[in-house]
Coordinates of N, CA and C in Angstrom, one line a residue:
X804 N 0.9 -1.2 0.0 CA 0.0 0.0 0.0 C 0.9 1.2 0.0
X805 N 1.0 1.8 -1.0 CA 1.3 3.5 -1.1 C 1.0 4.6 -0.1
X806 N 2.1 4.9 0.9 CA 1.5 5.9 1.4 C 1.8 7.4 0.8
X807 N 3.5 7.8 0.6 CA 3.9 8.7 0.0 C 3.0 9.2 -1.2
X808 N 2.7 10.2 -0.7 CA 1.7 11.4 -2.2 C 0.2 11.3 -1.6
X809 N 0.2 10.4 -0.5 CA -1.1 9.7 -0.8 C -2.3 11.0 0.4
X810 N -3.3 10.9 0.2 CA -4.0 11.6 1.0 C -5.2 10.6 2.2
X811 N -4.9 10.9 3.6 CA -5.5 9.4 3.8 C -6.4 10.4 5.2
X812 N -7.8 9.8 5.1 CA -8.4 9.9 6.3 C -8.2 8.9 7.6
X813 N -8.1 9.3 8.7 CA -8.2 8.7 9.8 C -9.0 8.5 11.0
X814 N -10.2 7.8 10.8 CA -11.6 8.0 11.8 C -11.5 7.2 12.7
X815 N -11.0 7.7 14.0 CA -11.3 7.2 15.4 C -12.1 6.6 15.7
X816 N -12.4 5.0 16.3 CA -13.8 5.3 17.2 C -13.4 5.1 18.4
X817 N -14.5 5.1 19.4 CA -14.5 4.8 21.3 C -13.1 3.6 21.0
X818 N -12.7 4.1 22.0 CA -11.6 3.3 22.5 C -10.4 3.3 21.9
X819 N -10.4 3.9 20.3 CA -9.1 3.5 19.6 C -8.3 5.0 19.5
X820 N -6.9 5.2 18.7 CA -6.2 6.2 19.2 C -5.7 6.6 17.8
X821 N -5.6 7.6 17.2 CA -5.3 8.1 15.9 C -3.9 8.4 16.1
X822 N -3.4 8.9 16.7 CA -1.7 9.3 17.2 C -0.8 8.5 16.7
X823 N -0.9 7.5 16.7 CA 0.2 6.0 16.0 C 0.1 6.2 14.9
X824 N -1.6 5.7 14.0 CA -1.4 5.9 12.7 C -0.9 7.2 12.2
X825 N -1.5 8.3 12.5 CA -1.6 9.4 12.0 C 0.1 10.1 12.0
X826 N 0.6 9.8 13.1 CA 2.4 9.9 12.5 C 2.8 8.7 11.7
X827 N 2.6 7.8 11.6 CA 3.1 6.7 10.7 C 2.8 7.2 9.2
X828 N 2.0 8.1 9.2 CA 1.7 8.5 7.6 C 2.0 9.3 7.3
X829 N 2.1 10.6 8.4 CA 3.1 11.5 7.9 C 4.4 11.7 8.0
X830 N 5.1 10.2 8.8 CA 6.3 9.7 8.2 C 6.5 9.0 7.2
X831 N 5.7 8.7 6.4 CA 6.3 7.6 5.3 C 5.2 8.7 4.5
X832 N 5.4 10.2 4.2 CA 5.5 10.7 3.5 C 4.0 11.1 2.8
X833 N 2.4 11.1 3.6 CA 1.2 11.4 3.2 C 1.3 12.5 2.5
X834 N 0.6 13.0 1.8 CA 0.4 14.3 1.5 C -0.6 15.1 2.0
X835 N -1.3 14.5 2.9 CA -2.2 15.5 3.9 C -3.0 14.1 4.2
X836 N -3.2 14.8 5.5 CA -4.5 13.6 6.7 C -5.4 14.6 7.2
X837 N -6.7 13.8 7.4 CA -7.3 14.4 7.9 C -7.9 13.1 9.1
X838 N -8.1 14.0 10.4 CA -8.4 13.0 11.4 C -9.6 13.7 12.0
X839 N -10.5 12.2 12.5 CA -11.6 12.2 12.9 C -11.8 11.5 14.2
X840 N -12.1 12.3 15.4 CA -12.4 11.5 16.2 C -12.8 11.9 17.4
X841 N -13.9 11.1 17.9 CA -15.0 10.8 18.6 C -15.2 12.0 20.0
X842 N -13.6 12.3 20.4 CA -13.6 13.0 21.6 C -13.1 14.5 20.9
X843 N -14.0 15.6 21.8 CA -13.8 16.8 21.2 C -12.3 17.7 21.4
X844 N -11.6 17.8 21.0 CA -10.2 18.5 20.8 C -9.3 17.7 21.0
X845 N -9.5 16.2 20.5 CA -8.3 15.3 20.5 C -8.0 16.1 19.1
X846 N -8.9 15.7 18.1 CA -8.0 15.4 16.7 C -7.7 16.7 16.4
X847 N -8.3 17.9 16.9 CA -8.1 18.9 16.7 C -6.4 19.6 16.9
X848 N -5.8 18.9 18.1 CA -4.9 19.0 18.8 C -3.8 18.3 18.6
X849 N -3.6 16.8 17.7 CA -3.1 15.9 17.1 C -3.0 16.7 15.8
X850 N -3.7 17.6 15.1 CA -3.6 18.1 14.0 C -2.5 19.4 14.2
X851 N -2.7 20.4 14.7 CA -2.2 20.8 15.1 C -0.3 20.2 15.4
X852 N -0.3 19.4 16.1 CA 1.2 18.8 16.1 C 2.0 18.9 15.0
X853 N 0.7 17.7 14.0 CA 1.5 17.6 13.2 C 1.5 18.1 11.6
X854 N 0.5 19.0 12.0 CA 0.3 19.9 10.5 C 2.0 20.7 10.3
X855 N 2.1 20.4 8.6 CA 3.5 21.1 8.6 C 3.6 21.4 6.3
X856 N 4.4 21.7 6.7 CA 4.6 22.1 4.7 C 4.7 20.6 4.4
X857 N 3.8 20.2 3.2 CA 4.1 19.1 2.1 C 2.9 17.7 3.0
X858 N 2.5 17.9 4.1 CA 1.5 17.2 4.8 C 0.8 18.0 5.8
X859 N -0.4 18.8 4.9 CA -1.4 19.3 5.3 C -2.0 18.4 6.7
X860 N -2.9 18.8 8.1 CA -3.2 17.8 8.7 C -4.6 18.6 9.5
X861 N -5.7 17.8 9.1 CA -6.9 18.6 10.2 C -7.3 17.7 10.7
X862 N -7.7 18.3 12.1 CA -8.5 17.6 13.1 C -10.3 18.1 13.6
X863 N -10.9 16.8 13.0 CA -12.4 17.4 13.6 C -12.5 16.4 14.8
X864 N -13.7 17.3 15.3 CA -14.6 15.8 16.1 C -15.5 15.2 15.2
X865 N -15.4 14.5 14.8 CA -16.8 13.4 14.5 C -16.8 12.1 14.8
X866 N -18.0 11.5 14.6 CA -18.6 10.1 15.1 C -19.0 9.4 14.0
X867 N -18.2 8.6 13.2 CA -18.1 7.4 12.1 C -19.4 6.8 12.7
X868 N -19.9 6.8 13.1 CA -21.3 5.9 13.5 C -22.3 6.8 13.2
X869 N -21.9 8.0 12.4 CA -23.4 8.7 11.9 C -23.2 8.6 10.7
X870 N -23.7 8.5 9.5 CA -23.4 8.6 7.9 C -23.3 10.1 7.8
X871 N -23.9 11.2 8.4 CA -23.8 12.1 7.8 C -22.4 13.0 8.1
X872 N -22.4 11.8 9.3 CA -21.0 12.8 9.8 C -19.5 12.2 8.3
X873 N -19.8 10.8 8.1 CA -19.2 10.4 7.0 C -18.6 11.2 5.8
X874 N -20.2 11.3 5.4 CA -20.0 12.2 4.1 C -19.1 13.8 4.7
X875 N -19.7 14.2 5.8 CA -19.0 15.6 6.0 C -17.4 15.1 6.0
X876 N -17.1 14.0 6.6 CA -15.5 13.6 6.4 C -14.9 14.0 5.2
X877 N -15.3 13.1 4.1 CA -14.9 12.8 2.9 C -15.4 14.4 1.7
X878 N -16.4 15.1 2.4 CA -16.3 16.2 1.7 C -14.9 17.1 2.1
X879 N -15.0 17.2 3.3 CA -13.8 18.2 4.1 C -12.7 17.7 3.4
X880 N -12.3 16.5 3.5 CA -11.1 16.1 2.9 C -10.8 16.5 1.6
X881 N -11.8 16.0 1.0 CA -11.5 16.6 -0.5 C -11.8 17.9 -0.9
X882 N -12.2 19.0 -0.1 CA -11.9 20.0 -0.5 C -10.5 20.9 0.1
X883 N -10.4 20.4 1.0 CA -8.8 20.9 1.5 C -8.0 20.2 1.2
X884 N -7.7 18.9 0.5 CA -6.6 17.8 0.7 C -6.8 17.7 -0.7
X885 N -7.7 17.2 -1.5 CA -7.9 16.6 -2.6 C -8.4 15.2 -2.3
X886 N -8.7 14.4 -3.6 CA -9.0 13.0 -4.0 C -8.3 12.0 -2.4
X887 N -9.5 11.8 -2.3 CA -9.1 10.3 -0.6 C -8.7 9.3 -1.0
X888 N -7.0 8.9 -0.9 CA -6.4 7.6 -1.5 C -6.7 6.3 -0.2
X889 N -6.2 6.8 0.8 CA -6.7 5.4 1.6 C -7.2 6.0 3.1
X890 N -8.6 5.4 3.7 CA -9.0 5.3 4.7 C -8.7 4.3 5.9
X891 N -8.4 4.9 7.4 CA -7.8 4.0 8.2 C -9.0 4.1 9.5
X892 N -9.8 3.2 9.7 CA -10.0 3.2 10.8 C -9.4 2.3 12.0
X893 N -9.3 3.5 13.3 CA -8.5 3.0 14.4 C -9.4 3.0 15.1
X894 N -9.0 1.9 15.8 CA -10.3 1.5 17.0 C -9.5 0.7 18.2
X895 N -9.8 0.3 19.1 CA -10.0 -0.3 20.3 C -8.8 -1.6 20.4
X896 N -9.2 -2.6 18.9 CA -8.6 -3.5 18.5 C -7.6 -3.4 17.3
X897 N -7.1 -2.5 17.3 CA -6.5 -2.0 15.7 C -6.9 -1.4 15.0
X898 N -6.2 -1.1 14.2 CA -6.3 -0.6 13.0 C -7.1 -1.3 11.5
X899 N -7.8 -0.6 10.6 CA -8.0 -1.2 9.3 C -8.0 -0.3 8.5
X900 N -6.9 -0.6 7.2 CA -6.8 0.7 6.4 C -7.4 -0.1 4.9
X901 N -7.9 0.9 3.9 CA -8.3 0.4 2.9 C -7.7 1.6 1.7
X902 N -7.3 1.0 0.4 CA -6.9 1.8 -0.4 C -8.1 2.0 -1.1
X903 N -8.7 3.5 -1.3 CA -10.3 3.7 -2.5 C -9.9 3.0 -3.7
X904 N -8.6 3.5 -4.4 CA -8.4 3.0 -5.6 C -8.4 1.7 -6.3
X905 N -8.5 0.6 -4.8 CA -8.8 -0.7 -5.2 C -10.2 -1.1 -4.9
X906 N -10.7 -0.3 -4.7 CA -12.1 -0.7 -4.1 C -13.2 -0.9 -5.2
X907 N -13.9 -2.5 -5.1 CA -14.6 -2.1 -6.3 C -16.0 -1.2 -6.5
X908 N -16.9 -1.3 -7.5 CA -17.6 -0.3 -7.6 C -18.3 0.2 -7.0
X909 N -19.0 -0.7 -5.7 CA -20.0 -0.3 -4.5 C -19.3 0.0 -3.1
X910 N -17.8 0.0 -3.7 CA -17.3 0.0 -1.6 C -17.2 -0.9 -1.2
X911 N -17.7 -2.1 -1.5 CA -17.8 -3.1 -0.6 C -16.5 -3.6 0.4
X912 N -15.4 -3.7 0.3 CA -14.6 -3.6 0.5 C -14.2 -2.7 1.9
X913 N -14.5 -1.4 1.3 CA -14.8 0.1 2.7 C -16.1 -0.6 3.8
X914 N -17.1 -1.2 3.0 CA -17.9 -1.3 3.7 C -18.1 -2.5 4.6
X915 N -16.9 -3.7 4.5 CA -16.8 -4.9 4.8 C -16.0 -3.9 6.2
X916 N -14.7 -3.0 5.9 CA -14.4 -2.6 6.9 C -14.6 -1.9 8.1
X917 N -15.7 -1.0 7.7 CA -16.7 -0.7 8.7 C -17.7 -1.6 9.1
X918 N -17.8 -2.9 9.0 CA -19.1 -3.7 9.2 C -19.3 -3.2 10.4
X919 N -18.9 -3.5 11.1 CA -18.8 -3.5 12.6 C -19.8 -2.1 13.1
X920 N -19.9 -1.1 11.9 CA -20.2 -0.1 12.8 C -21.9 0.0 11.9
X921 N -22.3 -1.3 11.3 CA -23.5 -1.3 10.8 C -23.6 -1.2 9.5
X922 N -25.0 -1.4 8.0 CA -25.1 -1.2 6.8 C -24.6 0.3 6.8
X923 N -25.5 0.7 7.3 CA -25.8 2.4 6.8 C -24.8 3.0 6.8
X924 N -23.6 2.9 7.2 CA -22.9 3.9 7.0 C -21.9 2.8 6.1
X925 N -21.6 1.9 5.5 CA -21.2 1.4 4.0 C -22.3 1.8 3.0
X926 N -23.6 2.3 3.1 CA -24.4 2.7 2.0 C -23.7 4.4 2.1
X927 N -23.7 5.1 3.6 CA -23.2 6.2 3.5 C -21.9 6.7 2.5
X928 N -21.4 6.0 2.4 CA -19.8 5.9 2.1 C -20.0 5.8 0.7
X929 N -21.0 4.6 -0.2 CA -21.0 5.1 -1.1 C -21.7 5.7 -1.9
X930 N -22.5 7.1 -1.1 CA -23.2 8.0 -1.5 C -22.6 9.4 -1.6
X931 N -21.2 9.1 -0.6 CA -20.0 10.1 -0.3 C -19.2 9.9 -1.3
X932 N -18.7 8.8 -1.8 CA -17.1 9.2 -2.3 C -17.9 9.6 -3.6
X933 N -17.3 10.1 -4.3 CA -17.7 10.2 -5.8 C -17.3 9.4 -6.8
X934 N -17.8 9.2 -7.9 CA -18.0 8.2 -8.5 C -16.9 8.0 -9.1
X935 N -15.5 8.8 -9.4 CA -14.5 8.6 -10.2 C -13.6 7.6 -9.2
X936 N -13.9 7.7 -7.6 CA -13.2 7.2 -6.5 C -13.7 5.9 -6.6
X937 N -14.8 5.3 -6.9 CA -15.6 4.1 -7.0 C -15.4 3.1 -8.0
X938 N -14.3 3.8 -8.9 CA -14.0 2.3 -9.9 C -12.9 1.9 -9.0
X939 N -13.0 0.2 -10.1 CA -12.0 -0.4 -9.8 C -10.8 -0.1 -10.0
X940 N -9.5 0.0 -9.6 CA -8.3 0.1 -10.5 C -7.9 -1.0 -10.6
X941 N -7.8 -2.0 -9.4 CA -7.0 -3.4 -9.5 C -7.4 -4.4 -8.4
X942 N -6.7 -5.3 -8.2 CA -7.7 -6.5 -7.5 C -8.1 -5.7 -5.9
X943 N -9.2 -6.4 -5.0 CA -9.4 -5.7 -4.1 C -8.3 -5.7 -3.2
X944 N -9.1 -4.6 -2.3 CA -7.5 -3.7 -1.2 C -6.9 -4.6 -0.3
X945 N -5.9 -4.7 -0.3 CA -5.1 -4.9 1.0 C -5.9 -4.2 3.0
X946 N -6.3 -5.1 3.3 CA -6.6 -4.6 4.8 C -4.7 -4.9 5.6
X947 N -4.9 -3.9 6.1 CA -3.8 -4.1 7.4 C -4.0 -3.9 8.7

């Protein structure tokens, strides 16, 4: 999985911690993160650290367990960051990162990764990305 160039969101939920991933990507070279997460002025404050020239870095609060908070993710990103190359959710038990560009047409893949947090917000996700993010490029993604 490509991280260098790459633009990657990072949505927290209860219990898990964005600070590990979120330096691990803007050391091996992201070109902007944006982080989401659950408790109010974490990610805000984690952004903050590590925002710098050549890896843009914002922190909201949001709650991946709402779809609409979703789509507000993946809009914010792409209008400050550009095109969302890979999504990482951190949680309690790890990490799971997905590349969009392998994903095939419905998400499914995004949305196998969020199972856990219900349908609706894998229908949300593919009402969010936009459609040029929703082809295939190549076999499905790598989970890590």
């Amino acid at each position: 999985m490509r991280v260098a160039g790459a633009v990657v969101v990072i949505a927290v939920l209860n219990g898990g911690d964005g600070d590990g991933p979120a330096r691990r990507f803007a050391a091996a070279g992201a070109a902007g993160l944006l982080i989401a997460d659950p408790r109010v002025g974490v990610a805000e404050d984690l952004a903050t650290a590590l925002d710098r020239i050549g890896c843009p870095v914002i922190g909201v609060s949001s709650d991946i367990h709402q779809p609409s908070d979703i789509a507000a993710l993946v809009d914010t990103a792409e209008k400050h960051l550009g095109p969302i190359d890979l999504f990482c959710v951190a949680g309690p038990d790890g990490e799971k990162i997905v590349a969009l560009a392998e994903l095939p047409g419905q998400l499914d893949r995004l949305a196998e990764l969020l199972d856990p947090l219900g349908e609706a917000i894998g229908a949300a996700l593919g009402e969010a990305v936009p459609p040029q993010r929703r082809a295939a490029v190549g076999g499905p993604a790598q989970l890590a």
